[in-house]
RNA sequence: CGGGGCGUAGCGCAGCCCGGUUAGCGCGCCUGCUUUGGGAGCAGGAGGUCCCCGGUUCGAAUCCGGGCGCCCCGACCA
């Protein structure tokens, strides 16, 4: 019995992925557009998602010895200009504070008071390397003060031309880790360690598989020696840079006189790293798992893991059903995030659609018939097999098994995402730029090829195919028999991954 | 910053080309009754600076000029 939907249906992913994404973010109440162009309001449901990500990442940062701190939003303009590449990277998208007062205009409006003009403009941080290393230089004297392992949760502003909710907004929330070390080897180890933290978080919590490895010279962070990335593949077969970890070398310590006296007594520049993930991860989560019904959330990050929908014709029935639900949920471990949808102005069907759209992993229906039989109806957001969509289960057993079920769902989502990525990955036999272009155009996904290592070659491929060099994959991701030739015909130096990217 | 599209009720839209009563529809919202295992039904009701400013006209959502905003597609970026 196909029911005509009164709600406008979601645009399907196949019809227009971009429209699908925008609609789902708004309709699932993750975020909304702000009055200021390019900025977003993160709504409670979306913010809870971010908080759950944040809490787990924060736990992992502490576990690896890092401490949280907070550095100011405003940065002296002169700081940014100290590191040449760094300024080049951020100058084009800066928000600048020039005045400290407003005054009334004749026509009843407001304008910056010229008398309050700052001698030196302040930049709203696009990232905090400069202030942080300035401060580190005050705090560090000897090798005994190292390493410094610090992190901050903050907002940053980058005045983007073109924005999209979560994926690229003018202001976003993130974490930026900043460390200082006595040796290059230690800094490199730290850079790698945090890349690993990101990777395992993304896989274990977001159920989002990633390919890790260094970026090419042209794609690295401005001011870094080396940038490592975690690259994920979205359901529209475009790549998303989900997190980055940078070995900054001594670039910043030289500019900010971040020096220390070594064990041997010599004065040395410290070695720095920085690493970050942002609210962009929420966008990545949406585009990794979402389908034409809406969001699909992995249980570990779902604000609501299990939603109960009571069903009853009469007030009396509803009371009894709700009573039963209370009995059952009292017995649940406090670790499970549940919600009982007892609204009486919606039919059960309407609730089903709503919670599916919001990506809740498990729905449990209980009605009068179930009370008699001691059973309940359980539906997973993404069932293992379509055939068993509605499961009729013993109440006690179902409740007792919820925790395990959520873990199984978590694992399955990662597995499914992995399968999708592999199906969208092309390895071997891509021998020309034209062929790469064709694959990227027609099929999308990750394309592995050989690379001679030259910037010019990379730029040419980018120009001709619209694909970018996403990552020089770490060994475990490389092909069994790596290509021996670059697309240009020269000998391949390393295997690389190309894709159209967000 | 270039190209395209759109601004009318909370949301989605019609009306505009061809100016003419109190500006309309669906969803949502409020009240009541009946309902509830896949988007409930009926009845009643609330809700609008038609993006802004100016012009043309007896009369502007509609025509003209200027502005603003948003979305999409490109160049740059987490």
Coordinates of C-alpha atoms (C1' of nucleotides) in Angstrom, one line a residue:
Chain A
X1 CA 0.0 0.0 0.0
X2 CA 2.0 2.9 -1.3
X3 CA 1.1 6.0 0.6
X4 CA 1.3 9.4 -0.9
X5 CA 3.7 11.4 1.1
X6 CA 2.5 14.8 2.1
X7 CA 6.0 15.9 2.9
X8 CA 8.1 16.8 0.0
X9 CA 10.4 13.8 -0.6
X10 CA 14.1 14.2 -0.2
X11 CA 16.0 14.7 -3.4
X12 CA 17.6 11.4 -4.1
X13 CA 21.4 11.1 -4.0
X14 CA 21.5 10.0 -7.6
X15 CA 19.4 12.8 -8.8
X16 CA 21.4 15.6 -7.2
X17 CA 23.8 14.7 -4.4
X18 CA 24.5 18.2 -3.5
X19 CA 20.8 19.0 -3.1
X20 CA 20.4 15.8 -1.1
X21 CA 23.2 17.0 1.3
X22 CA 21.8 20.4 1.8
X23 CA 18.3 19.1 2.4
X24 CA 19.3 16.5 4.9
X25 CA 21.5 18.9 6.9
X26 CA 18.5 21.3 7.2
X27 CA 15.7 18.7 7.6
X28 CA 17.6 16.6 10.1
X29 CA 18.1 19.8 12.1
X30 CA 21.8 19.5 12.2
X31 CA 22.4 23.1 11.2
X32 CA 20.9 26.2 9.6
X33 CA 22.1 29.2 7.7
X34 CA 23.0 32.2 9.8
X35 CA 22.2 35.8 9.0
X36 CA 25.9 36.2 8.1
X37 CA 26.8 34.8 4.7
X38 CA 28.9 31.7 4.9
X39 CA 28.3 31.1 8.6
X40 CA 26.1 28.4 10.1
X41 CA 24.1 27.8 13.3
X42 CA 24.8 24.4 14.6
X43 CA 21.5 23.1 16.0
X44 CA 21.2 20.9 19.1
X45 CA 21.0 17.6 17.2
X46 CA 24.1 18.5 15.1
X47 CA 25.9 20.0 18.1
X48 CA 25.4 16.8 20.1
X49 CA 26.9 14.9 17.3
X50 CA 29.9 17.2 17.4
X51 CA 30.1 17.0 21.2
X52 CA 30.2 13.2 21.0
X53 CA 33.1 13.4 18.4
X54 CA 34.8 16.0 20.5
X55 CA 34.6 14.0 23.7
X56 CA 36.1 10.9 22.2
X57 CA 38.9 12.8 20.4
X58 CA 39.6 14.7 23.6
X59 CA 39.9 11.5 25.5
X60 CA 42.3 10.2 22.9
X61 CA 44.4 13.4 23.0
X62 CA 44.7 13.1 26.8
X63 CA 45.6 9.4 26.5
X64 CA 48.5 10.4 24.3
X65 CA 49.7 12.9 26.8
X66 CA 48.2 16.2 25.6
X67 CA 46.7 19.0 27.6
X68 CA 44.1 21.5 26.6
X69 CA 44.7 25.2 26.8
X70 CA 43.1 28.3 25.2
X71 CA 44.7 31.0 23.1
X72 CA 43.1 34.2 22.0
X73 CA 40.8 34.7 19.0
X74 CA 42.7 37.9 17.9
X75 CA 46.1 37.8 16.5
X76 CA 48.4 40.8 15.8
X77 CA 48.6 41.3 12.0
X78 CA 52.4 41.3 12.2
X79 CA 52.4 37.8 13.6
X80 CA 50.9 36.4 10.5
X81 CA 53.5 38.0 8.2
X82 CA 56.4 36.3 10.0
X83 CA 56.2 33.0 8.1
X84 CA 56.2 33.7 4.4
X85 CA 54.4 30.6 3.1
X86 CA 52.0 30.8 6.0
X87 CA 50.9 34.3 5.3
X88 CA 50.5 33.5 1.6
X89 CA 48.2 30.7 2.6
X90 CA 45.9 32.7 4.8
X91 CA 46.1 36.3 3.7
X92 CA 43.4 36.0 1.0
X93 CA 40.8 34.9 3.5
X94 CA 41.3 36.9 6.6
X95 CA 38.8 38.8 8.8
X96 CA 40.4 41.9 10.1
X97 CA 39.6 44.0 13.2
X98 CA 40.5 47.6 12.7
X99 CA 38.4 49.7 15.1
X100 CA 37.2 49.3 18.7
X101 CA 34.2 51.6 18.8
X102 CA 31.1 52.5 16.8
X103 CA 29.5 55.9 16.6
X104 CA 26.1 57.1 15.4
X105 CA 25.8 58.5 11.9
X106 CA 23.6 61.4 10.8
X107 CA 21.1 59.1 9.2
X108 CA 20.6 57.1 12.4
X109 CA 23.0 54.3 11.5
X110 CA 26.4 53.2 12.9
X111 CA 29.9 53.4 11.7
X112 CA 33.3 52.6 13.0
X113 CA 34.6 55.6 15.0
X114 CA 37.7 56.9 13.1
X115 CA 39.2 58.0 16.4
X116 CA 39.2 54.4 17.6
X117 CA 41.3 53.0 14.7
X118 CA 43.8 50.4 16.0
X119 CA 47.5 51.1 15.3
X120 CA 48.0 47.6 14.4
X121 CA 45.0 45.7 12.9
X122 CA 44.1 42.4 14.6
X123 CA 43.3 39.2 12.6
X124 CA 40.7 36.8 13.7
X125 CA 42.6 33.6 13.8
X126 CA 42.4 31.4 10.7
X127 CA 44.6 29.0 12.8
X128 CA 46.8 29.6 15.8
X129 CA 50.4 28.6 15.0
X130 CA 51.7 32.1 15.3
X131 CA 50.3 33.0 18.7
X132 CA 51.0 29.6 20.1
X133 CA 54.7 29.5 19.1
X134 CA 55.1 33.0 20.3
X135 CA 54.0 31.9 23.7
X136 CA 55.9 28.6 23.6
X137 CA 59.1 30.7 23.1
X138 CA 58.4 32.4 26.4
X139 CA 57.9 29.2 28.2
X140 CA 60.7 27.1 26.9
X141 CA 64.3 27.5 28.0
X142 CA 65.9 24.1 28.1
X143 CA 65.4 20.7 26.7
X144 CA 63.9 19.9 30.1
X145 CA 60.8 22.0 29.1
X146 CA 60.2 19.8 26.1
X147 CA 58.2 18.3 24.7
X148 CA 55.1 20.6 25.0
X149 CA 52.0 18.7 24.0
X150 CA 49.1 21.0 23.8
X151 CA 45.7 21.2 22.2
X152 CA 42.9 23.7 22.0
X153 CA 39.3 23.5 21.1
X154 CA 38.3 26.7 19.3
X155 CA 36.6 28.5 16.5
X156 CA 38.5 29.9 13.6
X157 CA 37.5 32.1 10.7
X158 CA 38.5 31.8 7.1
X159 CA 36.7 34.1 4.7
X160 CA 35.7 31.6 2.1
X161 CA 34.2 32.6 -1.2
X162 CA 32.0 29.6 -1.4
X163 CA 30.6 27.9 1.5
X164 CA 28.6 24.8 2.4
X165 CA 27.1 23.8 5.8
X166 CA 29.8 21.9 7.7
X167 CA 32.0 21.2 4.7
X168 CA 33.3 24.7 4.3
X169 CA 32.0 27.6 6.4
X170 CA 33.5 31.0 7.1
X171 CA 33.6 30.2 10.8
X172 CA 34.1 26.7 12.0
X173 CA 34.8 24.8 15.2
X174 CA 37.9 22.6 15.4
X175 CA 40.7 21.4 17.5
X176 CA 44.3 22.3 16.8
X177 CA 47.1 20.4 18.5
X178 CA 50.4 22.1 18.8
X179 CA 53.6 20.6 20.0
X180 CA 57.2 21.4 20.4
X181 CA 60.0 18.9 20.5
X182 CA 63.7 18.7 20.9
X183 CA 64.4 16.6 17.9
X184 CA 63.2 16.2 14.4
X185 CA 62.6 12.5 14.9
X186 CA 60.4 13.2 17.9
X187 CA 58.3 15.7 16.0
X188 CA 57.9 13.3 13.1
X189 CA 56.9 10.6 15.5
X190 CA 54.3 12.9 17.0
X191 CA 53.0 13.9 13.6
X192 CA 52.5 10.3 12.7
X193 CA 51.0 9.3 16.1
X194 CA 48.3 11.9 15.8
X195 CA 47.5 10.9 12.3
X196 CA 47.0 7.4 13.7
X197 CA 44.7 8.8 16.4
X198 CA 42.6 10.5 13.7
X199 CA 42.6 7.4 11.6
X200 CA 41.4 5.1 14.4
X201 CA 38.8 7.5 15.5
X202 CA 37.4 7.9 12.0
X203 CA 37.3 4.2 11.5
X204 CA 36.2 3.0 15.0
X205 CA 33.8 5.8 15.8
X206 CA 32.7 7.4 12.5
X207 CA 32.8 4.1 10.7
X208 CA 34.5 6.1 8.0
X209 CA 37.5 4.3 6.4
X210 CA 40.4 6.5 5.4
X211 CA 43.5 6.3 3.3
X212 CA 46.5 7.8 5.1
X213 CA 49.8 9.2 4.0
X214 CA 51.7 12.4 3.1
X215 CA 50.4 15.1 0.9
X216 CA 52.3 16.3 -2.1
X217 CA 54.4 19.5 -1.9
X218 CA 51.6 21.5 -3.5
X219 CA 48.9 20.3 -1.3
X220 CA 50.6 20.6 2.0
X221 CA 49.8 23.1 4.8
X222 CA 51.4 26.5 4.2
X223 CA 54.5 26.6 6.4
X224 CA 54.7 22.9 7.0
X225 CA 57.7 20.7 6.2
X226 CA 55.3 17.8 5.6
X227 CA 51.6 17.3 5.8
X228 CA 49.9 13.9 6.4
X229 CA 46.3 13.4 5.6
X230 CA 43.3 11.1 6.2
X231 CA 41.3 10.9 3.0
X232 CA 37.8 9.5 3.0
X233 CA 35.6 8.7 0.0
X234 CA 32.0 10.1 0.1
X235 CA 29.0 8.3 -1.4
X236 CA 29.1 10.5 -4.5
X237 CA 32.7 9.2 -5.1
X238 CA 34.4 12.5 -4.2
X239 CA 37.2 12.6 -1.7
X240 CA 37.1 14.5 1.6
X241 CA 40.2 15.5 3.4
X242 CA 39.0 14.6 6.9
X243 CA 42.0 15.5 9.1
X244 CA 45.6 16.6 8.7
X245 CA 48.7 16.3 10.8
X246 CA 51.7 18.6 10.0
X247 CA 55.4 18.3 10.8
X248 CA 56.2 22.0 10.9
X249 CA 60.0 21.4 11.1
X250 CA 61.7 24.5 12.5
X251 CA 59.8 27.0 10.2
X252 CA 57.8 28.6 13.1
X253 CA 60.4 28.2 15.8
X254 CA 62.9 30.2 13.7
X255 CA 60.4 33.0 13.2
X256 CA 59.3 33.1 16.8
X257 CA 62.7 32.4 18.4
X258 CA 61.4 29.2 20.0
X259 CA 64.8 28.0 21.1
X260 CA 66.1 25.8 23.9
X261 CA 69.4 24.9 25.4
X262 CA 70.2 21.3 24.6
X263 CA 71.7 18.7 26.9
X264 CA 75.1 19.5 25.4
X265 CA 74.6 23.2 26.1
X266 CA 74.0 24.5 22.6
X267 CA 71.1 26.7 21.6
X268 CA 68.7 24.9 19.3
X269 CA 65.4 25.7 17.5
X270 CA 62.6 23.5 18.6
X271 CA 60.7 21.2 16.2
X272 CA 56.9 21.7 16.0
X273 CA 53.9 19.8 14.9
X274 CA 50.2 20.8 14.5
X275 CA 47.2 18.7 13.7
X276 CA 43.5 19.4 13.4
X277 CA 40.0 18.1 12.7
X278 CA 37.0 20.3 12.4
X279 CA 33.2 20.3 12.2
X280 CA 33.8 19.3 8.6
X281 CA 33.8 15.8 10.1
X282 CA 30.0 16.1 10.6
X283 CA 29.7 16.7 6.9
X284 CA 31.9 13.7 6.2
X285 CA 29.8 11.5 8.4
X286 CA 26.6 12.6 6.6
X287 CA 28.1 11.9 3.2
X288 CA 29.7 8.6 4.2
X289 CA 26.6 6.8 5.4
X290 CA 23.5 8.8 4.5
X291 CA 21.0 7.4 2.0
X292 CA 17.8 8.4 0.3
X293 CA 15.8 8.0 3.5
X294 CA 18.1 10.5 5.2
X295 CA 20.9 10.4 7.7
X296 CA 22.5 7.2 8.9
X297 CA 24.4 7.6 12.1
X298 CA 26.9 5.1 13.5
X299 CA 25.8 4.1 17.0
X300 CA 28.9 5.4 18.8
X301 CA 28.1 8.9 17.6
X302 CA 24.3 8.9 17.4
X303 CA 22.8 11.4 19.8
X304 CA 19.9 8.9 20.1
X305 CA 20.9 5.3 19.6
X306 CA 17.5 3.7 20.2
X307 CA 14.1 5.4 19.8
X308 CA 11.0 3.9 21.3
X309 CA 7.7 4.5 19.5
X310 CA 4.7 3.6 21.6
X311 CA 1.6 2.6 19.8
X312 CA -1.9 2.6 21.2
X313 CA -5.5 3.4 20.2
X314 CA -6.9 4.5 23.5
X315 CA -5.4 6.6 26.3
X316 CA -5.5 3.5 28.5
X317 CA -3.5 1.5 26.0
X318 CA -1.0 4.2 25.6
X319 CA -0.5 4.4 29.3
X320 CA 0.1 0.7 29.6
X321 CA 2.5 0.7 26.7
X322 CA 4.5 3.7 28.1
X323 CA 4.6 1.9 31.5
X324 CA 6.0 -1.1 29.8
X325 CA 8.6 0.9 28.0
X326 CA 9.6 2.5 31.2
X327 CA 10.1 -0.8 32.9
X328 CA 12.2 -2.0 30.0
X329 CA 14.4 1.1 29.7
X330 CA 15.0 1.2 33.5
X331 CA 16.8 -2.1 32.9
X332 CA 19.0 -0.7 30.2
X333 CA 22.6 0.2 30.9
X334 CA 23.0 3.9 31.4
X335 CA 25.5 3.9 28.6
X336 CA 22.8 3.6 25.9
X337 CA 21.3 6.8 24.6
X338 CA 17.5 6.3 24.3
X339 CA 14.5 8.4 23.5
X340 CA 10.9 7.7 24.0
X341 CA 8.8 9.4 21.4
X342 CA 5.5 9.9 23.3
X343 CA 4.2 12.8 21.2
X344 CA 0.4 12.3 20.7
X345 CA 0.0 14.6 17.7
X346 CA 1.8 12.3 15.3
X347 CA 0.9 8.9 14.1
X348 CA 3.5 6.1 14.5
X349 CA 4.2 6.2 10.8
X350 CA 5.1 9.8 10.8
X351 CA 7.5 9.2 13.7
X352 CA 9.1 6.3 11.8
X353 CA 9.9 8.6 8.9
X354 CA 11.2 11.3 11.1
X355 CA 13.6 9.1 13.1
X356 CA 14.8 7.4 10.0
X357 CA 15.6 10.8 8.5
X358 CA 17.5 11.7 11.6
X359 CA 19.5 8.5 11.3
X360 CA 18.7 6.8 14.6
X361 CA 20.3 3.4 14.4
X362 CA 17.5 1.3 16.1
X363 CA 13.8 1.8 16.5
X364 CA 11.6 -0.2 18.8
X365 CA 7.8 -0.2 18.5
X366 CA 5.6 -1.5 21.2
X367 CA 1.9 -1.7 21.0
X368 CA -1.1 -3.4 22.7
X369 CA -0.5 -6.7 20.8
X370 CA 3.1 -6.8 22.0
X371 CA 2.1 -6.3 25.6
X372 CA 0.1 -9.5 25.5
X373 CA 2.8 -11.5 23.8
X374 CA 5.7 -10.0 25.7
X375 CA 7.3 -9.1 22.4
X376 CA 8.4 -5.9 20.6
X377 CA 9.1 -4.9 17.1
X378 CA 12.7 -3.8 16.3
X379 CA 13.8 -2.1 13.1
X380 CA 17.4 -1.2 12.3
X381 CA 18.0 1.9 10.3
X382 CA 20.1 0.0 7.9
X383 CA 19.2 -3.7 8.2
X384 CA 21.7 -6.4 7.6
X385 CA 19.4 -7.9 5.0
X386 CA 16.3 -6.3 3.5
X387 CA 14.3 -9.4 4.2
X388 CA 14.3 -9.0 8.0
X389 CA 13.4 -5.4 8.2
X390 CA 10.9 -5.8 11.1
X391 CA 12.1 -8.2 13.7
X392 CA 9.6 -9.5 16.2
X393 CA 11.5 -10.2 19.4
X394 CA 11.0 -11.2 23.0
X395 CA 11.1 -8.0 25.0
X396 CA 13.6 -9.0 27.6
X397 CA 16.0 -10.6 25.1
X398 CA 15.8 -7.7 22.8
X399 CA 16.6 -5.2 25.5
X400 CA 19.4 -7.4 26.9
X401 CA 20.9 -7.7 23.4
X402 CA 20.8 -4.0 22.5
X403 CA 24.4 -3.2 23.4
X404 CA 25.7 -6.0 21.3
X405 CA 23.4 -5.1 18.5
X406 CA 24.6 -1.5 18.4
X407 CA 28.2 -2.7 18.2
X408 CA 27.3 -5.0 15.3
X409 CA 25.7 -2.1 13.5
X410 CA 28.8 0.0 14.1
X411 CA 31.0 -2.7 12.6
X412 CA 28.7 -3.2 9.7
X413 CA 28.6 0.4 8.7
X414 CA 32.4 0.5 8.6
X415 CA 32.4 -2.7 6.5
X416 CA 29.8 -1.3 4.1
X417 CA 31.6 1.9 3.7
X418 CA 34.8 0.0 3.1
X419 CA 33.2 -2.1 0.4
X420 CA 31.8 1.0 -1.3
X421 CA 35.2 2.6 -1.2
X422 CA 36.9 -0.4 -2.8
X423 CA 34.2 -0.6 -5.4
X424 CA 34.9 3.0 -6.3
X425 CA 38.7 2.5 -6.4
X426 CA 40.6 2.0 -9.6
X427 CA 44.0 0.4 -9.3
X428 CA 46.5 -0.5 -12.0
X429 CA 46.5 -0.1 -15.7
X430 CA 45.9 3.7 -15.7
X431 CA 48.6 4.7 -18.1
X432 CA 47.7 8.2 -19.3
X433 CA 46.4 11.5 -18.2
X434 CA 43.5 11.2 -20.6
X435 CA 42.5 7.8 -19.2
X436 CA 42.7 9.2 -15.6
X437 CA 40.5 12.0 -16.7
X438 CA 38.0 9.6 -18.2
X439 CA 37.8 7.5 -15.1
X440 CA 37.5 10.5 -12.8
X441 CA 34.7 11.9 -15.0
X442 CA 32.7 8.7 -15.6
X443 CA 33.4 6.7 -12.4
X444 CA 34.8 9.0 -9.8
X445 CA 36.4 7.5 -6.7
X446 CA 40.0 7.0 -5.8
X447 CA 42.4 6.3 -8.7
X448 CA 45.8 4.9 -8.0
X449 CA 48.6 5.6 -10.4
X450 CA 52.4 6.0 -10.5
X451 CA 54.0 9.4 -10.1
X452 CA 57.3 10.8 -11.1
X453 CA 57.2 13.2 -8.2
X454 CA 57.3 16.5 -10.2
X455 CA 55.2 19.5 -9.3
X456 CA 54.7 20.3 -13.0
X457 CA 53.4 16.8 -13.8
X458 CA 51.0 17.1 -10.9
X459 CA 49.8 20.5 -12.0
X460 CA 49.2 19.3 -15.5
X461 CA 47.1 16.4 -14.4
X462 CA 45.1 18.6 -12.1
X463 CA 44.6 21.1 -15.0
X464 CA 43.5 18.5 -17.5
X465 CA 41.4 16.1 -15.3
X466 CA 40.0 18.3 -12.6
X467 CA 41.2 15.6 -10.1
X468 CA 43.7 16.5 -7.4
X469 CA 46.5 14.4 -5.9
X470 CA 44.9 13.4 -2.6
X471 CA 47.6 11.5 -0.9
X472 CA 50.8 9.5 -1.3
X473 CA 49.3 6.4 0.3
X474 CA 51.0 4.7 3.2
X475 CA 52.3 1.2 2.5
X476 CA 49.3 -0.7 3.6
X477 CA 47.1 1.1 1.1
X478 CA 49.4 0.7 -1.9
X479 CA 48.7 -1.7 -4.7
X480 CA 50.1 -5.2 -4.6
X481 CA 52.0 -4.5 -7.8
X482 CA 52.7 -0.8 -7.8
X483 CA 52.8 1.0 -11.2
X484 CA 56.3 1.4 -12.5
X485 CA 55.5 4.4 -14.7
X486 CA 54.1 7.9 -14.0
X487 CA 51.2 9.2 -16.2
X488 CA 53.8 11.3 -18.0
X489 CA 55.8 8.2 -19.0
X490 CA 58.7 8.8 -16.7
X491 CA 59.6 6.3 -14.1
X492 CA 57.3 6.3 -11.1
X493 CA 58.8 7.3 -7.8
X494 CA 55.8 6.5 -5.7
X495 CA 52.2 5.4 -6.0
X496 CA 49.6 8.2 -5.6
X497 CA 45.8 8.6 -5.2
X498 CA 43.8 10.9 -7.4
X499 CA 40.3 12.0 -7.0
X500 CA 37.8 14.9 -7.3
X501 CA 37.7 16.4 -3.9
X502 CA 35.5 18.5 -1.7
Chain B
rC1 C1' 35.6 37.2 -8.0
rG2 C1' 33.0 35.6 -13.0
rG3 C1' 28.3 32.8 -15.0
rG4 C1' 23.2 31.2 -13.8
rG5 C1' 18.8 31.0 -10.7
rC6 C1' 15.6 32.7 -6.9
rG7 C1' 13.4 36.4 -3.1
rU8 C1' 5.2 36.2 -2.0
rA9 C1' 2.6 33.1 5.7
rG10 C1' 7.1 28.8 9.6
rC11 C1' 8.3 25.4 5.0
rG12 C1' 7.3 24.4 -0.3
rC13 C1' 5.1 27.1 -4.2
rA14 C1' 1.2 29.6 -7.7
rG15 C1' 0.0 34.5 -9.2
rC16 C1' 3.9 38.6 -12.5
rC17 C1' 4.5 37.9 -19.3
rC18 C1' -1.0 40.8 -20.2
rG19 C1' -1.3 46.2 -13.6
rG20 C1' -7.7 46.3 -11.4
rU21 C1' -11.8 44.2 -5.2
rU22 C1' -10.5 41.8 1.2
rA23 C1' -3.2 38.0 -2.5
rG24 C1' -4.1 32.3 -3.2
rC25 C1' -2.8 26.8 -2.7
rG26 C1' -0.4 22.5 -0.2
rC27 C1' 2.2 21.1 4.2
rG28 C1' 2.9 22.8 9.1
rC29 C1' 0.7 25.5 13.4
rC30 C1' -3.9 26.5 17.1
rU31 C1' -9.0 24.6 19.0
rG32 C1' -12.5 20.5 19.2
rC33 C1' -14.1 15.6 18.1
rU34 C1' -12.9 11.1 15.9
rU35 C1' -8.1 8.5 15.2
rU36 C1' -2.9 5.8 16.1
rG37 C1' 1.3 -1.3 13.9
rG38 C1' 4.6 3.2 7.6
rG39 C1' 3.7 10.3 6.6
rA40 C1' -4.6 10.3 10.0
rG41 C1' -9.9 12.4 9.0
rC42 C1' -13.5 16.2 9.6
rA43 C1' -14.9 21.1 11.2
rG44 C1' -13.4 25.7 12.8
rG45 C1' -9.2 29.2 13.3
rA46 C1' -4.5 32.1 13.5
rG47 C1' -0.7 33.7 10.5
rG48 C1' 1.7 38.5 5.0
rU49 C1' 6.2 45.4 5.4
rC50 C1' 4.5 40.2 -1.7
rC51 C1' 13.3 41.4 -0.1
rC52 C1' 14.4 47.1 0.2
rC53 C1' 14.4 52.1 -2.0
rG54 C1' 12.8 55.1 -5.8
rG55 C1' 9.9 55.9 -10.4
rU56 C1' 5.6 55.3 -13.9
rU57 C1' 0.2 55.1 -13.1
rC58 C1' -6.3 56.9 -10.9
rG59 C1' -4.3 52.1 -9.1
rA60 C1' 1.9 48.0 -8.6
rA61 C1' 3.3 41.4 -5.9
rU62 C1' 2.8 42.5 -11.3
rC63 C1' 5.9 47.5 -15.4
rC64 C1' 10.8 50.5 -15.1
rG65 C1' 15.6 51.9 -12.5
rG66 C1' 18.9 51.1 -8.5
rG67 C1' 20.3 48.3 -4.3
rC68 C1' 20.4 44.1 -0.9
rG69 C1' 20.2 39.0 0.3
rC70 C1' 20.3 33.8 -0.6
rC71 C1' 21.2 29.3 -3.5
rC72 C1' 23.6 26.7 -7.5
rC73 C1' 27.9 26.2 -11.2
rG74 C1' 33.2 27.6 -12.0
rA75 C1' 38.7 29.8 -10.0
rC76 C1' 40.8 29.2 -4.2
rC77 C1' 40.4 26.4 0.5
rA78 C1' 39.7 22.1 6.5

